[in-house]
Amino acid sequence: MTATSATVQAGSAKAWLMASRPATLLVGAVPVAVGTAVAHAQGGLQLGPALAALLGALLIQIGTNFANDLFDHEKGADTAERVGPTRVTQAGLLSPGAVRAGMVASFGLATLSGLYLVWAAGPAVVAIGVASVAAGVLYTGGPWPLGYHGLGDLFVMIFFGFVAVCGTAFVQMGSVPMLSWAASIPVGALATAVLVVNNVRDAQTDVVAGKRTLAVRFGRNVAAGEYALLVASAYLVPAALWAAGFTGPKVLLTLLSMPLAIPMVRAVYSEPITPAFNRHLGGTARLMTFHGALLVAGLW
C-alpha cells in the first residue's frame, strides 16, 4: 500500500473520489465548452442541450476511469512498481466488483442524460452515445483492448476531439459546421498529449503487462516527438482558422498558454521517470484547460 492509499479508508467516499480521478474531468469538459462556443459563434447556442452534453461527458469520463482502473488491474498493468498515482482496485481500496458496479452506474446515468439529448436533437445522438460508452469500455476492456494495441492515441483524438466537440455543436444546432471540425483538432490534440505523458511514464511497467502503447512500441523519443507535434498543432490550427477567415484574431488568445507548453515539451523528452514526472500529467491537463478556455473566448 502506498503512502497515499494508506491515508484513505477502503470503501470510503475518498476512495470513490480517487477512483473517479477528478483531475481528468476538465479534460472531458473542455471539448463540450469548445463545441458550445462554436454553436454560439454560429448563432445556435441552446443552454439545455449544452448542459446535458456536459453532464453526459463527465459521467462517461468517470465511467471510463472506473473501467481503466478495473481492467488495468485485471490485466496486470497496475502493480506496486508503477510510478503513477494510486489506483484503487490494485491498492485494495475498492473491490473489483464495486468498481465494476460504479462503472455501470456511471454509464447508466450518462444514458439518462443522453435520452434528453435524443429528445432535443434526434436519434443520431444514440449512435454518438453508444460509440462513446463502448469506446470507454473497450479502451482497456474486452478481448482486444484498444489501449493495449497502440490505438489509445487515436481513440482519444477521435472521442475527445471530433466526437465531443462536433457532437456538442450538433445537439445544439442540428448540424455540424466546418468550424466545429477544425476546433476539434487542438482540443483532441491536447487531450491526446495528456495520454502520451501517461504512456511515457508507464512504459516500463506496460512492457511487462503486454500493453503495447506507442511509447512501448517506438520508444520515448518518438513518443516525445508525438507530444511536441500535438502541442504545436494546438497553436497552429487557431492561427490557420484566423488566416483563412473562419474566425477573428481573438482566437490567437490561445498563444497566451504557450509559456506553459514549452517546459513540458522539454520535460517529456528528457526528465527522468520518477514520481516527480507525474506533475507533467497534471500540467498537460492544465494546459488543455487554459488553452481551451482561451479558445472558447476567442470563438465566443
Short mmCIF file of C-alpha atoms in Angstrom, two decimals:
data_model
loop_
_atom_site.label_atom_id
_atom_site.label_comp_id
_atom_site.label_asym_id
_atom_site.label_seq_id
_atom_site.Cartn_x
_atom_site.Cartn_y
_atom_site.Cartn_z
CA MET A 1 0.00 0.00 0.00
CA THR A 2 1.39 3.42 -0.96
CA ALA A 3 1.64 6.42 1.31
CA THR A 4 -1.33 7.94 -0.48
CA SER A 5 -3.57 4.89 -0.21
CA ALA A 6 -2.59 4.38 3.44
CA THR A 7 -4.40 7.62 4.30
CA VAL A 8 -7.62 6.55 2.58
CA GLN A 9 -10.03 4.08 4.16
CA ALA A 10 -11.13 1.19 1.97
CA GLY A 11 -14.64 1.67 0.63
CA SER A 12 -14.79 5.30 1.74
CA ALA A 13 -16.06 8.30 -0.18
CA LYS A 14 -12.42 9.37 -0.60
CA ALA A 15 -11.68 6.05 -2.29
CA TRP A 16 -14.52 6.61 -4.75
CA LEU A 17 -13.33 10.17 -5.37
CA MET A 18 -9.84 8.84 -6.05
CA ALA A 19 -11.28 6.27 -8.47
CA SER A 20 -13.17 8.97 -10.37
CA ARG A 21 -9.86 10.82 -11.00
CA PRO A 22 -11.19 14.37 -10.57
CA ALA A 23 -8.16 15.90 -12.30
CA THR A 24 -9.26 14.27 -15.57
CA LEU A 25 -12.77 15.70 -15.55
CA LEU A 26 -11.70 19.04 -17.00
CA VAL A 27 -10.29 17.07 -19.94
CA GLY A 28 -13.85 15.85 -20.53
CA ALA A 29 -15.38 19.31 -20.01
CA VAL A 30 -13.16 21.31 -22.38
CA PRO A 31 -14.49 19.72 -25.61
CA VAL A 32 -18.07 20.49 -24.55
CA ALA A 33 -17.14 24.10 -23.79
CA VAL A 34 -15.45 24.49 -27.18
CA GLY A 35 -18.38 22.86 -29.01
CA THR A 36 -20.75 25.22 -27.23
CA ALA A 37 -18.59 28.21 -28.20
CA VAL A 38 -18.81 27.07 -31.81
CA ALA A 39 -22.61 26.84 -31.52
CA HIS A 40 -22.70 30.36 -30.08
CA ALA A 41 -20.43 31.71 -32.81
CA GLN A 42 -22.77 30.16 -35.41
CA GLY A 43 -25.89 31.58 -33.73
CA GLY A 44 -27.16 28.21 -32.44
CA LEU A 45 -26.47 28.19 -28.71
CA GLN A 46 -29.01 26.19 -26.65
CA LEU A 47 -28.36 26.05 -22.92
CA GLY A 48 -30.34 22.87 -22.14
CA PRO A 49 -28.57 20.59 -24.63
CA ALA A 50 -25.22 22.19 -23.74
CA LEU A 51 -25.64 21.35 -20.04
CA ALA A 52 -26.90 17.85 -20.83
CA ALA A 53 -23.90 17.27 -23.09
CA LEU A 54 -21.59 18.42 -20.29
CA LEU A 55 -23.22 16.13 -17.74
CA GLY A 56 -23.08 13.18 -20.13
CA ALA A 57 -19.43 13.84 -20.98
CA LEU A 58 -18.42 13.97 -17.31
CA LEU A 59 -20.31 10.78 -16.47
CA ILE A 60 -18.76 8.94 -19.42
CA GLN A 61 -15.35 10.19 -18.30
CA ILE A 62 -15.93 8.87 -14.78
CA GLY A 63 -17.22 5.55 -16.11
CA THR A 64 -14.16 5.24 -18.34
CA ASN A 65 -11.88 5.99 -15.39
CA PHE A 66 -13.55 3.22 -13.38
CA ALA A 67 -13.19 0.86 -16.35
CA ASN A 68 -9.49 1.65 -16.74
CA ASP A 69 -8.87 1.14 -13.02
CA LEU A 70 -10.63 -2.22 -13.09
CA PHE A 71 -9.35 -3.65 -16.36
CA ASP A 72 -5.74 -2.48 -15.95
CA HIS A 73 -5.74 -4.25 -12.57
CA GLU A 74 -7.18 -7.43 -14.07
CA LYS A 75 -4.59 -7.39 -16.89
CA GLY A 76 -1.68 -6.72 -14.53
CA ALA A 77 -0.82 -3.25 -15.84
CA ASP A 78 -1.21 -1.65 -12.38
CA THR A 79 1.39 -3.03 -9.99
CA ALA A 80 3.33 -1.83 -6.96
CA GLU A 81 6.18 -0.87 -9.33
CA ARG A 82 4.01 1.65 -11.16
CA VAL A 83 5.24 5.25 -10.84
CA GLY A 84 1.82 6.88 -11.35
CA PRO A 85 -0.89 7.82 -8.85
CA THR A 86 -2.62 5.16 -6.73
CA ARG A 87 -5.21 3.00 -8.49
CA VAL A 88 -7.95 1.94 -6.11
CA THR A 89 -8.50 -1.62 -7.33
CA GLN A 90 -4.80 -2.51 -7.25
CA ALA A 91 -4.41 -0.83 -3.84
CA GLY A 92 -7.37 -2.73 -2.37
CA LEU A 93 -9.32 0.46 -1.60
CA LEU A 94 -12.30 -0.76 -3.62
CA SER A 95 -13.14 -4.29 -4.68
CA PRO A 96 -13.26 -5.18 -8.38
CA GLY A 97 -16.99 -5.82 -8.03
CA ALA A 98 -17.58 -2.38 -6.52
CA VAL A 99 -15.58 -0.64 -9.25
CA ARG A 100 -17.46 -2.59 -11.91
CA ALA A 101 -20.77 -1.51 -10.35
CA GLY A 102 -19.57 2.09 -10.29
CA MET A 103 -18.67 1.85 -13.97
CA VAL A 104 -22.12 0.51 -14.87
CA ALA A 105 -23.85 3.17 -12.75
CA SER A 106 -21.86 5.99 -14.35
CA PHE A 107 -22.62 4.83 -17.86
CA GLY A 108 -26.25 4.29 -16.89
CA LEU A 109 -26.60 7.87 -15.61
CA ALA A 110 -24.90 9.11 -18.78
CA THR A 111 -27.57 7.25 -20.74
CA LEU A 112 -30.30 9.17 -18.89
CA SER A 113 -28.64 12.42 -19.94
CA GLY A 114 -28.47 11.04 -23.45
CA LEU A 115 -32.20 10.37 -23.52
CA TYR A 116 -32.84 14.07 -23.09
CA LEU A 117 -30.42 14.81 -25.93
CA VAL A 118 -32.19 12.30 -28.16
CA TRP A 119 -35.44 14.15 -27.46
CA ALA A 120 -33.74 17.50 -28.15
CA ALA A 121 -31.61 16.61 -31.17
CA GLY A 122 -32.92 13.38 -32.65
CA PRO A 123 -31.91 9.71 -32.93
CA ALA A 124 -28.42 10.44 -34.30
CA VAL A 125 -27.43 11.11 -30.68
CA VAL A 126 -27.95 7.39 -29.95
CA ALA A 127 -25.03 6.48 -32.21
CA ILE A 128 -22.80 9.10 -30.56
CA GLY A 129 -23.68 7.88 -27.07
CA VAL A 130 -23.35 4.17 -27.80
CA ALA A 131 -19.98 4.68 -29.52
CA SER A 132 -18.69 6.81 -26.63
CA VAL A 133 -19.68 4.30 -23.95
CA ALA A 134 -18.38 1.36 -25.98
CA ALA A 135 -15.06 3.12 -26.51
CA GLY A 136 -14.83 3.86 -22.78
CA VAL A 137 -15.12 0.15 -22.00
CA LEU A 138 -13.09 -1.20 -24.90
CA TYR A 139 -10.19 1.17 -24.30
CA THR A 140 -8.83 -1.23 -21.65
CA GLY A 141 -11.52 -3.93 -21.54
CA GLY A 142 -12.82 -6.63 -23.82
CA PRO A 143 -10.91 -9.29 -25.77
CA TRP A 144 -8.92 -6.74 -27.82
CA PRO A 145 -8.46 -3.57 -25.70
CA LEU A 146 -7.59 -0.57 -27.81
CA GLY A 147 -5.10 0.91 -25.37
CA TYR A 148 -3.13 -2.35 -25.26
CA HIS A 149 -2.59 -2.35 -29.03
CA GLY A 150 -1.30 1.19 -29.56
CA LEU A 151 -4.67 2.66 -30.56
CA GLY A 152 -5.25 4.72 -27.43
CA ASP A 153 -3.91 7.89 -29.02
CA LEU A 154 -6.27 7.58 -31.99
CA PHE A 155 -9.18 6.78 -29.64
CA VAL A 156 -8.57 9.93 -27.59
CA MET A 157 -8.18 12.14 -30.66
CA ILE A 158 -11.45 10.87 -32.11
CA PHE A 159 -13.62 10.87 -28.99
CA PHE A 160 -12.20 13.81 -27.01
CA GLY A 161 -11.75 15.84 -30.17
CA PHE A 162 -14.09 15.21 -33.08
CA VAL A 163 -16.92 13.32 -31.37
CA ALA A 164 -17.12 15.53 -28.28
CA VAL A 165 -16.73 18.94 -29.95
CA CYS A 166 -18.78 18.19 -33.07
CA GLY A 167 -21.36 16.24 -31.07
CA THR A 168 -21.84 19.17 -28.69
CA ALA A 169 -22.33 21.54 -31.60
CA PHE A 170 -24.74 19.08 -33.23
CA VAL A 171 -27.08 18.67 -30.24
CA GLN A 172 -27.47 22.45 -30.14
CA MET A 173 -27.61 23.27 -33.85
CA GLY A 174 -28.85 20.10 -35.53
CA SER A 175 -25.86 20.26 -37.87
CA VAL A 176 -22.06 20.05 -37.70
CA PRO A 177 -20.45 23.25 -39.04
CA MET A 178 -16.97 23.19 -40.52
CA LEU A 179 -15.74 25.35 -37.66
CA SER A 180 -16.51 22.57 -35.18
CA TRP A 181 -14.38 20.08 -37.13
CA ALA A 182 -11.46 22.50 -37.13
CA ALA A 183 -11.88 23.44 -33.47
CA SER A 184 -11.84 19.74 -32.60
CA ILE A 185 -8.21 19.40 -33.66
CA PRO A 186 -6.48 21.45 -30.93
CA VAL A 187 -8.83 20.05 -28.29
CA GLY A 188 -8.24 16.44 -29.31
CA ALA A 189 -4.52 17.06 -29.74
CA LEU A 190 -4.03 18.29 -26.17
CA ALA A 191 -6.22 15.51 -24.77
CA THR A 192 -4.02 13.04 -26.63
CA ALA A 193 -0.94 14.78 -25.25
CA VAL A 194 -2.20 14.00 -21.73
CA LEU A 195 -2.29 10.32 -22.70
CA VAL A 196 1.22 10.49 -24.19
CA VAL A 197 2.64 11.74 -20.88
CA ASN A 198 0.87 8.88 -19.12
CA ASN A 199 2.28 6.34 -21.58
CA VAL A 200 5.84 7.68 -21.38
CA ARG A 201 5.69 7.45 -17.59
CA ASP A 202 4.26 3.90 -17.57
CA ALA A 203 6.29 2.44 -20.46
CA GLN A 204 8.45 0.14 -18.33
CA THR A 205 5.55 -1.44 -16.43
CA ASP A 206 3.40 -1.54 -19.58
CA VAL A 207 6.02 -3.73 -21.29
CA VAL A 208 5.70 -6.32 -18.52
CA ALA A 209 1.88 -6.25 -18.75
CA GLY A 210 1.90 -6.62 -22.54
CA LYS A 211 0.43 -3.15 -23.04
CA ARG A 212 1.84 -2.09 -26.41
CA THR A 213 1.34 1.67 -26.36
CA LEU A 214 3.18 3.82 -28.90
CA ALA A 215 5.71 4.70 -26.20
CA VAL A 216 6.39 0.98 -25.76
CA ARG A 217 6.45 0.17 -29.47
CA PHE A 218 8.66 3.02 -30.66
CA GLY A 219 10.41 4.36 -27.57
CA ARG A 220 10.46 7.55 -25.60
CA ASN A 221 11.95 9.81 -28.28
CA VAL A 222 9.19 9.01 -30.75
CA ALA A 223 6.52 9.47 -28.07
CA ALA A 224 8.06 12.80 -27.06
CA GLY A 225 8.09 13.85 -30.71
CA GLU A 226 4.42 12.97 -30.93
CA TYR A 227 3.80 15.09 -27.83
CA ALA A 228 5.61 18.06 -29.41
CA LEU A 229 3.60 17.74 -32.65
CA LEU A 230 0.31 17.53 -30.76
CA VAL A 231 1.13 20.63 -28.72
CA ALA A 232 2.29 22.50 -31.84
CA SER A 233 -0.96 21.70 -33.66
CA ALA A 234 -2.92 23.25 -30.79
CA TYR A 235 -1.36 26.60 -31.74
CA LEU A 236 -1.12 26.20 -35.50
CA VAL A 237 -4.79 25.36 -36.04
CA PRO A 238 -6.21 28.52 -34.39
CA ALA A 239 -3.73 30.61 -36.38
CA ALA A 240 -4.84 28.84 -39.56
CA LEU A 241 -8.51 29.46 -38.71
CA TRP A 242 -7.82 33.18 -38.40
CA ALA A 243 -5.66 33.29 -41.53
CA ALA A 244 -8.39 31.51 -43.53
CA GLY A 245 -11.07 33.91 -42.30
CA PHE A 246 -13.08 31.38 -40.28
CA THR A 247 -12.63 33.40 -37.07
CA GLY A 248 -11.46 36.78 -35.89
CA PRO A 249 -8.00 37.49 -34.46
CA LYS A 250 -9.17 36.85 -30.88
CA VAL A 251 -8.68 33.12 -31.49
CA LEU A 252 -4.96 33.90 -31.20
CA LEU A 253 -5.54 34.32 -27.46
CA THR A 254 -4.56 30.64 -27.33
CA LEU A 255 -0.93 31.76 -27.75
CA LEU A 256 -1.04 33.07 -24.18
CA SER A 257 -0.88 29.47 -22.97
CA MET A 258 2.36 28.73 -24.81
CA PRO A 259 4.65 29.51 -21.82
CA LEU A 260 3.01 26.55 -20.06
CA ALA A 261 3.65 24.24 -23.00
CA ILE A 262 7.33 24.77 -23.77
CA PRO A 263 8.79 23.49 -20.45
CA MET A 264 6.59 20.38 -20.61
CA VAL A 265 7.73 19.52 -24.12
CA ARG A 266 11.32 19.64 -22.87
CA ALA A 267 10.45 17.54 -19.81
CA VAL A 268 8.71 14.80 -21.81
CA TYR A 269 11.88 14.45 -23.89
CA SER A 270 14.41 14.35 -21.10
CA GLU A 271 13.20 14.35 -17.49
CA PRO A 272 13.85 11.11 -15.54
CA ILE A 273 10.81 8.91 -14.91
CA THR A 274 10.31 9.31 -11.17
CA PRO A 275 7.20 10.15 -9.13
CA ALA A 276 8.01 13.83 -9.80
CA PHE A 277 7.27 13.18 -13.50
CA ASN A 278 3.57 12.95 -12.59
CA ARG A 279 3.39 16.73 -12.39
CA HIS A 280 3.64 16.88 -16.18
CA LEU A 281 0.49 14.79 -16.47
CA GLY A 282 -1.40 17.34 -14.40
CA GLY A 283 0.47 20.15 -16.13
CA THR A 284 -0.67 18.96 -19.56
CA ALA A 285 -4.25 18.71 -18.32
CA ARG A 286 -3.97 22.28 -17.00
CA LEU A 287 -2.51 23.38 -20.34
CA MET A 288 -5.51 21.84 -22.11
CA THR A 289 -7.88 23.62 -19.72
CA PHE A 290 -6.20 27.03 -20.08
CA HIS A 291 -5.80 26.68 -23.84
CA GLY A 292 -9.43 25.52 -24.10
CA ALA A 293 -10.68 28.50 -22.08
CA LEU A 294 -8.76 30.86 -24.36
CA LEU A 295 -10.09 29.08 -27.44
CA VAL A 296 -13.63 29.41 -26.10
CA ALA A 297 -13.06 33.12 -25.50
CA GLY A 298 -11.65 33.56 -28.99
CA LEU A 299 -14.57 31.74 -30.64
CA TRP A 300 -17.26 33.31 -28.47
#
